Coordinates of C-alpha atoms in Angstrom, one line a residue:
M1 CA -49.3 19.7 169.8
E2 CA -50.2 22.5 172.1
R3 CA -46.8 22.3 173.7
S4 CA -45.1 22.5 170.3
R5 CA -47.0 25.7 169.4
H6 CA -45.9 27.3 172.7
I7 CA -42.3 26.4 172.1
C8 CA -42.5 27.7 168.5
A9 CA -44.0 31.0 169.7
F10 CA -41.3 31.4 172.4
F11 CA -38.5 31.0 169.9
C12 CA -40.1 33.4 167.4
A13 CA -40.4 36.0 170.2
C14 CA -36.8 35.5 171.1
A15 CA -35.8 36.0 167.5
V16 CA -37.7 39.3 167.3
L17 CA -36.2 40.6 170.5
T18 CA -32.7 39.6 169.4
G19 CA -33.1 41.4 166.1
C20 CA -34.3 44.5 167.9
S21 CA -31.3 44.5 170.3
T22 CA -28.7 43.9 167.7
T23 CA -30.0 46.3 165.0
P24 CA -29.0 49.9 165.9
A25 CA -31.4 52.7 165.3
P26 CA -30.6 54.8 162.2
R27 CA -28.5 57.8 163.2
G28 CA -27.3 59.1 159.9
E29 CA -23.9 59.0 158.5
V30 CA -21.0 61.4 157.6
K31 CA -21.5 63.0 154.2
G32 CA -18.8 64.8 152.3
M33 CA -19.0 67.0 149.3
S34 CA -19.0 65.3 145.9
V35 CA -15.7 64.9 144.1
S36 CA -15.0 67.5 141.4
G37 CA -12.2 68.7 139.2
K38 CA -12.0 71.9 141.2
E39 CA -10.3 70.0 144.0
M40 CA -7.1 70.0 142.0
A41 CA -6.9 73.8 142.6
Q42 CA -7.7 73.6 146.4
S43 CA -5.4 73.1 149.4
D44 CA -6.7 71.3 152.5
T45 CA -7.5 74.7 154.0
N46 CA -9.4 75.7 150.9
R47 CA -11.4 72.5 151.0
I48 CA -12.3 72.9 154.7
A49 CA -13.3 76.5 154.2
T50 CA -15.6 75.6 151.3
I51 CA -17.3 72.8 153.2
A52 CA -17.7 75.0 156.3
M53 CA -19.3 77.7 154.1
R54 CA -21.7 75.3 152.5
D55 CA -22.8 73.9 155.9
N56 CA -23.2 77.4 157.4
L57 CA -25.4 78.5 154.5
E58 CA -27.5 75.3 154.7
S59 CA -27.9 75.9 158.4
L60 CA -29.2 79.4 157.7
F61 CA -31.6 78.2 155.1
L62 CA -32.9 75.6 157.5
L63 CA -33.4 78.3 160.1
M64 CA -35.3 80.3 157.6
D65 CA -37.7 77.5 157.1
K66 CA -38.1 77.0 160.8
L67 CA -38.6 80.7 161.5
Y68 CA -41.2 80.9 158.7
R69 CA -43.1 78.1 160.3
R70 CA -43.2 79.9 163.7
N71 CA -43.8 83.3 162.1
P72 CA -46.1 82.7 159.1
A73 CA -47.1 86.4 159.1
E74 CA -43.6 87.3 157.7
W75 CA -43.7 85.3 154.5
K76 CA -47.3 86.4 154.0
K77 CA -46.2 90.0 153.7
T78 CA -44.7 89.2 150.4
G79 CA -47.8 87.7 148.8
I80 CA -46.0 84.5 147.7
S81 CA -45.7 81.1 149.3
R82 CA -43.3 80.1 152.0
E83 CA -41.4 77.8 149.6
E84 CA -41.1 80.6 147.0
S85 CA -39.8 83.0 149.7
I86 CA -37.1 80.6 150.7
K87 CA -36.1 80.0 147.1
R88 CA -35.8 83.7 146.4
V89 CA -33.6 84.3 149.4
R90 CA -31.4 81.3 148.6
E91 CA -30.9 82.6 145.0
A92 CA -30.1 86.1 146.2
V93 CA -27.5 84.8 148.6
E94 CA -25.9 82.4 146.1
Q95 CA -25.9 84.9 143.3
R96 CA -24.6 87.7 145.6
Q97 CA -27.5 90.0 144.7
P98 CA -28.8 92.7 147.1
W99 CA -32.1 92.0 148.9
P100 CA -34.9 94.4 147.9
G101 CA -36.3 94.8 151.4
L102 CA -33.0 96.0 152.8
Q103 CA -32.7 99.3 151.0
G104 CA -29.5 98.3 149.2
Q105 CA -27.7 97.6 152.5
R106 CA -25.2 94.7 152.8
D107 CA -23.5 92.6 155.5
I108 CA -23.5 94.2 159.0
K109 CA -25.5 97.2 157.9
A110 CA -28.2 94.9 156.5
L111 CA -28.1 92.8 159.6
S112 CA -28.6 95.8 161.8
L113 CA -31.5 97.0 159.7
A114 CA -33.2 93.6 159.8
L115 CA -33.1 93.7 163.6
T116 CA -34.5 97.2 164.1
P117 CA -37.8 97.1 166.0
D118 CA -39.7 99.2 163.4
F119 CA -38.6 97.1 160.4
G120 CA -41.7 96.6 158.4
G121 CA -40.7 94.0 155.7
D122 CA -40.3 90.3 155.8
R123 CA -38.0 90.1 158.8
V124 CA -37.2 86.4 158.4
A125 CA -35.9 86.9 154.9
A126 CA -34.0 90.0 155.9
L127 CA -32.4 88.3 158.9
I128 CA -31.3 85.2 157.0
Y129 CA -30.1 87.1 153.9
S130 CA -28.1 89.6 155.9
S131 CA -26.6 86.9 158.1
A132 CA -25.5 84.9 155.1
D133 CA -24.2 88.0 153.3
M134 CA -22.2 89.0 156.4
I135 CA -20.6 85.6 156.7
I136 CA -19.7 85.6 153.0
A137 CA -18.3 89.2 153.3
A138 CA -16.1 87.9 156.2
H139 CA -14.7 85.3 153.7
D140 CA -13.7 88.0 151.2
G141 CA -17.0 87.8 149.3
K142 CA -16.5 84.1 148.3
T143 CA -18.2 80.8 148.9
E144 CA -15.6 78.6 147.3
F145 CA -11.9 78.8 147.9
F146 CA -8.8 78.0 145.9
L147 CA -5.0 78.2 146.1
I148 CA -4.9 81.9 145.1
D149 CA -7.4 82.8 147.9
G150 CA -6.5 84.0 151.3
L151 CA -8.8 84.4 154.4
D152 CA -8.5 86.7 157.4
A153 CA -9.0 84.8 160.6
Q154 CA -10.1 87.9 162.5
H155 CA -12.8 88.7 160.1
I156 CA -14.2 85.2 160.4
Y157 CA -14.0 85.4 164.2
N158 CA -15.9 88.7 164.1
A159 CA -18.6 87.0 162.0
A160 CA -19.1 84.5 164.7
R161 CA -19.5 87.3 167.3
N162 CA -22.0 89.0 165.0
I163 CA -24.2 85.9 164.8
E164 CA -24.1 85.7 168.6
I165 CA -25.2 89.4 168.8
A166 CA -28.0 88.8 166.3
V167 CA -29.3 85.8 168.2
W168 CA -29.3 87.8 171.5
L169 CA -31.1 90.8 169.9
L170 CA -33.6 88.4 168.3
G171 CA -34.7 87.2 171.8
S172 CA -34.3 90.4 173.7
R173 CA -35.5 93.3 171.5
R174 CA -39.2 94.1 171.4
N175 CA -41.3 95.9 168.8
S176 CA -43.7 98.7 169.4
S177 CA -46.3 96.2 170.6
G178 CA -44.0 94.8 173.2
K179 CA -43.5 91.5 171.4
V180 CA -40.2 89.8 170.5
L181 CA -39.0 90.5 166.9
L182 CA -39.5 86.8 165.9
L183 CA -40.7 83.7 167.7
A184 CA -37.8 81.2 167.9
D185 CA -36.9 79.0 170.9
D186 CA -39.7 78.2 173.2
I187 CA -39.6 77.1 176.9
S188 CA -43.0 76.4 178.3
E189 CA -45.1 73.9 180.2
N190 CA -45.6 72.0 177.0
G191 CA -41.9 71.4 176.6
R192 CA -38.6 72.9 175.5
N193 CA -37.8 73.8 171.8
L194 CA -34.2 75.0 171.6
S195 CA -33.6 73.9 168.0
F196 CA -33.0 77.5 166.8
E197 CA -30.3 78.0 169.4
R198 CA -28.6 74.7 168.5
E199 CA -28.6 75.5 164.8
F200 CA -27.3 79.0 165.3
G201 CA -24.7 77.5 167.7
K202 CA -23.5 75.2 164.9
V203 CA -22.9 78.3 162.7
V204 CA -21.0 80.0 165.4
G205 CA -19.0 76.9 166.2
R206 CA -17.9 76.4 162.6
L207 CA -16.9 80.0 162.2
D208 CA -14.8 79.9 165.4
L209 CA -13.1 76.7 164.4
M210 CA -12.3 78.0 161.0
A211 CA -10.8 81.2 162.5
E212 CA -8.7 79.2 164.9
F213 CA -7.6 76.8 162.2
L214 CA -6.4 79.7 160.0
T215 CA -4.5 81.2 162.9
E216 CA -2.9 77.8 163.7
K217 CA -2.1 77.2 160.1
Y218 CA 0.1 80.3 159.8
R219 CA 1.7 79.7 163.2
R220 CA 2.5 76.1 162.3
A221 CA 3.9 77.1 159.0
G222 CA 6.6 79.1 160.8
I223 CA 7.3 76.2 163.2
T224 CA 7.5 73.7 160.3
Y225 CA 9.9 76.0 158.5
M226 CA 12.2 76.2 161.5
Q227 CA 12.0 72.4 162.1
N228 CA 13.0 71.8 158.5
L229 CA 15.8 74.4 158.8
I230 CA 17.2 72.8 161.9
G231 CA 16.6 69.3 160.8
G232 CA 18.4 69.9 157.5
S233 CA 21.5 71.0 159.3
F234 CA 21.7 68.9 162.5
L235 CA 19.3 65.9 162.3
Q236 CA 20.7 64.1 159.2
F237 CA 22.2 60.6 159.6
L238 CA 26.0 60.5 159.2
P239 CA 27.8 58.2 156.7
V240 CA 29.1 55.0 158.3
R241 CA 31.3 53.7 155.4

C-alpha cells in the first residue's frame, strides 16, 4: 500500500512538471485596430499611418502616467487627481485644443517652453501634450488618414529627431535648484529602470519607420511605373498559333 502511494505521488509530480514545461508563459498577442467602414477610404499607407499614430499617442499617454508616478508634485500643482490630469491632457490632444499652461503655444514652441528650466506649471502635462501636438503637426494636423491625404516624410523624420532632443534635454537640463527637470530613468544600486527610454524609443522608431516607408513608397511607385512600361512593350508572350 505504501509503495502504491509513492508511485502515485511520483506520477502526479511528473504530470505537474510536464504541464509546466509544455505550457508557455503568457506573452501577449498581436492586436490590430477594429474593423470599420472607414477602411474603404484608406490605402495601405493610410492604414499604417493611422495605426502608427494611435500607438504613438498611447505610448505618450503611458509615459505621462509613469512620469506622474515618479513626479507626483507635478499633477498636485493642478489641484486635481492624477487620473483626472491624464484625462484632460488626452482630451486636449484628441480634440486638438490648446493646453492652458503653455500660453497658447503649439508643437515645437510648446515643446521648447515645456522644457525650459523655469517653467512653473505642470511639466508632465506640458511635455506630453506638446510632444503629441508636435507629432500630429508633423502629420499635417491629423490622426487618421484617408485617400485624399498626403504626408511629408521629412516632417515625420524631423518629429523623431525632436523627440530625441526632448528626451536628451529631460535628462540633462537642470532647474534653478540643480535638479533634473523630471525624474525618469533610474540607474542605481537598487537596479535599473529604463522603461522611459524604451517607451520613448518606440515612438522614435515608429516615426522613423513611417518616414522611411513614405520615402520608399514614392520611389517604388516610379520603379513600378517603369517596370509596367517596359513589361507592357517587351515582356509579353508571343502568339504561337
